């Protein structure tokens, strides 16, 4: 995995980002996919195993359920990941 420094922060972020708009699958996002906690955990684990440390979510994804699922999946992994919204 290639990493880039985020501005002058010194944080090293992966060149690839995992987007989580399919977590939860409510509303129009459900037409794309619908990953619950177990599926999301597997996807996040694969990303982490391959060096991805940047995850994107937003409160509009599945009316906030995406953020809740990502939070559950990342519980206890403080310092390992960066979450953007």
Tab-separated table of C-alpha atoms in Angstrom:
chain	number	residue	atom	x	y	z
A	1	UNK	CA	0.000	0.000	0.000
A	2	UNK	CA	1.189	3.476	-0.781
A	3	UNK	CA	0.788	6.108	1.921
A	4	UNK	CA	0.666	9.869	1.801
A	5	UNK	CA	1.256	12.410	4.524
A	6	UNK	CA	-1.875	14.355	5.382
A	7	UNK	CA	-0.885	18.008	5.171
A	8	UNK	CA	1.493	18.981	7.956
A	9	UNK	CA	-0.094	16.636	10.492
A	10	UNK	CA	2.423	13.835	10.090
A	11	UNK	CA	-0.434	11.339	9.683
A	12	UNK	CA	0.226	8.663	7.083
A	13	UNK	CA	-2.933	7.772	5.189
A	14	UNK	CA	-3.401	5.053	2.631
A	15	UNK	CA	-3.676	6.071	-1.009
A	16	UNK	CA	-6.928	4.083	-1.143
A	17	UNK	CA	-10.003	4.842	0.949
A	18	UNK	CA	-12.791	2.454	1.921
A	19	UNK	CA	-16.170	4.063	1.295
A	20	UNK	CA	-19.013	2.848	3.498
A	21	UNK	CA	-22.116	4.057	1.664
A	22	UNK	CA	-23.314	0.450	1.323
A	23	UNK	CA	-23.275	-0.197	5.083
A	24	UNK	CA	-26.851	-0.362	6.330
A	25	UNK	CA	-28.653	-0.317	3.003
A	26	UNK	CA	-31.478	2.062	3.894
A	27	UNK	CA	-33.256	4.184	1.315
A	28	UNK	CA	-31.646	4.634	-2.100
A	29	UNK	CA	-28.337	3.256	-0.798
A	30	UNK	CA	-30.036	-0.121	-0.354
A	31	UNK	CA	-30.385	-0.416	-4.125
A	32	UNK	CA	-26.590	-0.697	-4.336
A	33	UNK	CA	-25.891	-3.031	-1.428
A	34	UNK	CA	-26.839	-3.762	2.159
A	35	UNK	CA	-24.019	-4.784	4.464
A	36	UNK	CA	-24.830	-5.325	8.107
A	37	UNK	CA	-22.265	-5.439	10.899
A	38	UNK	CA	-20.917	-8.919	10.074
A	39	UNK	CA	-20.385	-8.169	6.374
A	40	UNK	CA	-18.982	-4.729	7.148
A	41	UNK	CA	-16.533	-6.251	9.630
A	42	UNK	CA	-15.254	-8.665	6.977
A	43	UNK	CA	-14.829	-5.839	4.453
A	44	UNK	CA	-13.025	-3.612	6.952
A	45	UNK	CA	-10.781	-6.498	8.034
A	46	UNK	CA	-9.769	-7.124	4.409
A	47	UNK	CA	-8.981	-3.430	4.004
A	48	UNK	CA	-6.903	-3.315	7.175
A	49	UNK	CA	-5.083	-6.522	6.221
A	50	UNK	CA	-4.072	-4.825	2.965
A	51	UNK	CA	-2.972	-1.567	4.563
A	52	UNK	CA	-6.029	0.633	4.013
A	53	UNK	CA	-6.343	2.886	7.045
A	54	UNK	CA	-8.718	5.575	5.727
A	55	UNK	CA	-12.495	5.090	5.887
A	56	UNK	CA	-15.142	7.464	4.575
A	57	UNK	CA	-18.691	7.712	5.898
A	58	UNK	CA	-21.434	10.324	6.103
A	59	UNK	CA	-24.602	10.809	8.103
A	60	UNK	CA	-26.603	10.746	4.870
A	61	UNK	CA	-25.505	7.175	4.069
A	62	UNK	CA	-28.498	5.020	5.047
A	63	UNK	CA	-29.739	7.867	7.280
A	64	UNK	CA	-26.784	7.497	9.631
A	65	UNK	CA	-26.794	3.706	9.915
A	66	UNK	CA	-23.555	3.517	7.947
A	67	UNK	CA	-21.792	5.572	10.630
A	68	UNK	CA	-23.235	3.394	13.383
A	69	UNK	CA	-22.092	0.201	11.682
A	70	UNK	CA	-18.608	1.575	10.987
A	71	UNK	CA	-18.333	2.684	14.611
A	72	UNK	CA	-19.277	-0.786	15.819
A	73	UNK	CA	-16.785	-2.440	13.461
A	74	UNK	CA	-13.938	-0.081	14.430
A	75	UNK	CA	-14.548	-0.324	18.179
A	76	UNK	CA	-11.237	-0.942	19.947
A	77	UNK	CA	-9.123	-0.012	16.947
A	78	UNK	CA	-8.264	3.490	18.134
A	79	UNK	CA	-5.099	4.828	16.607
A	80	UNK	CA	-5.178	2.366	13.699
A	81	UNK	CA	-7.568	4.193	11.397
A	82	UNK	CA	-8.685	7.592	10.210
A	83	UNK	CA	-12.393	8.210	9.600
A	84	UNK	CA	-13.587	11.026	7.358
A	85	UNK	CA	-17.089	12.314	7.013
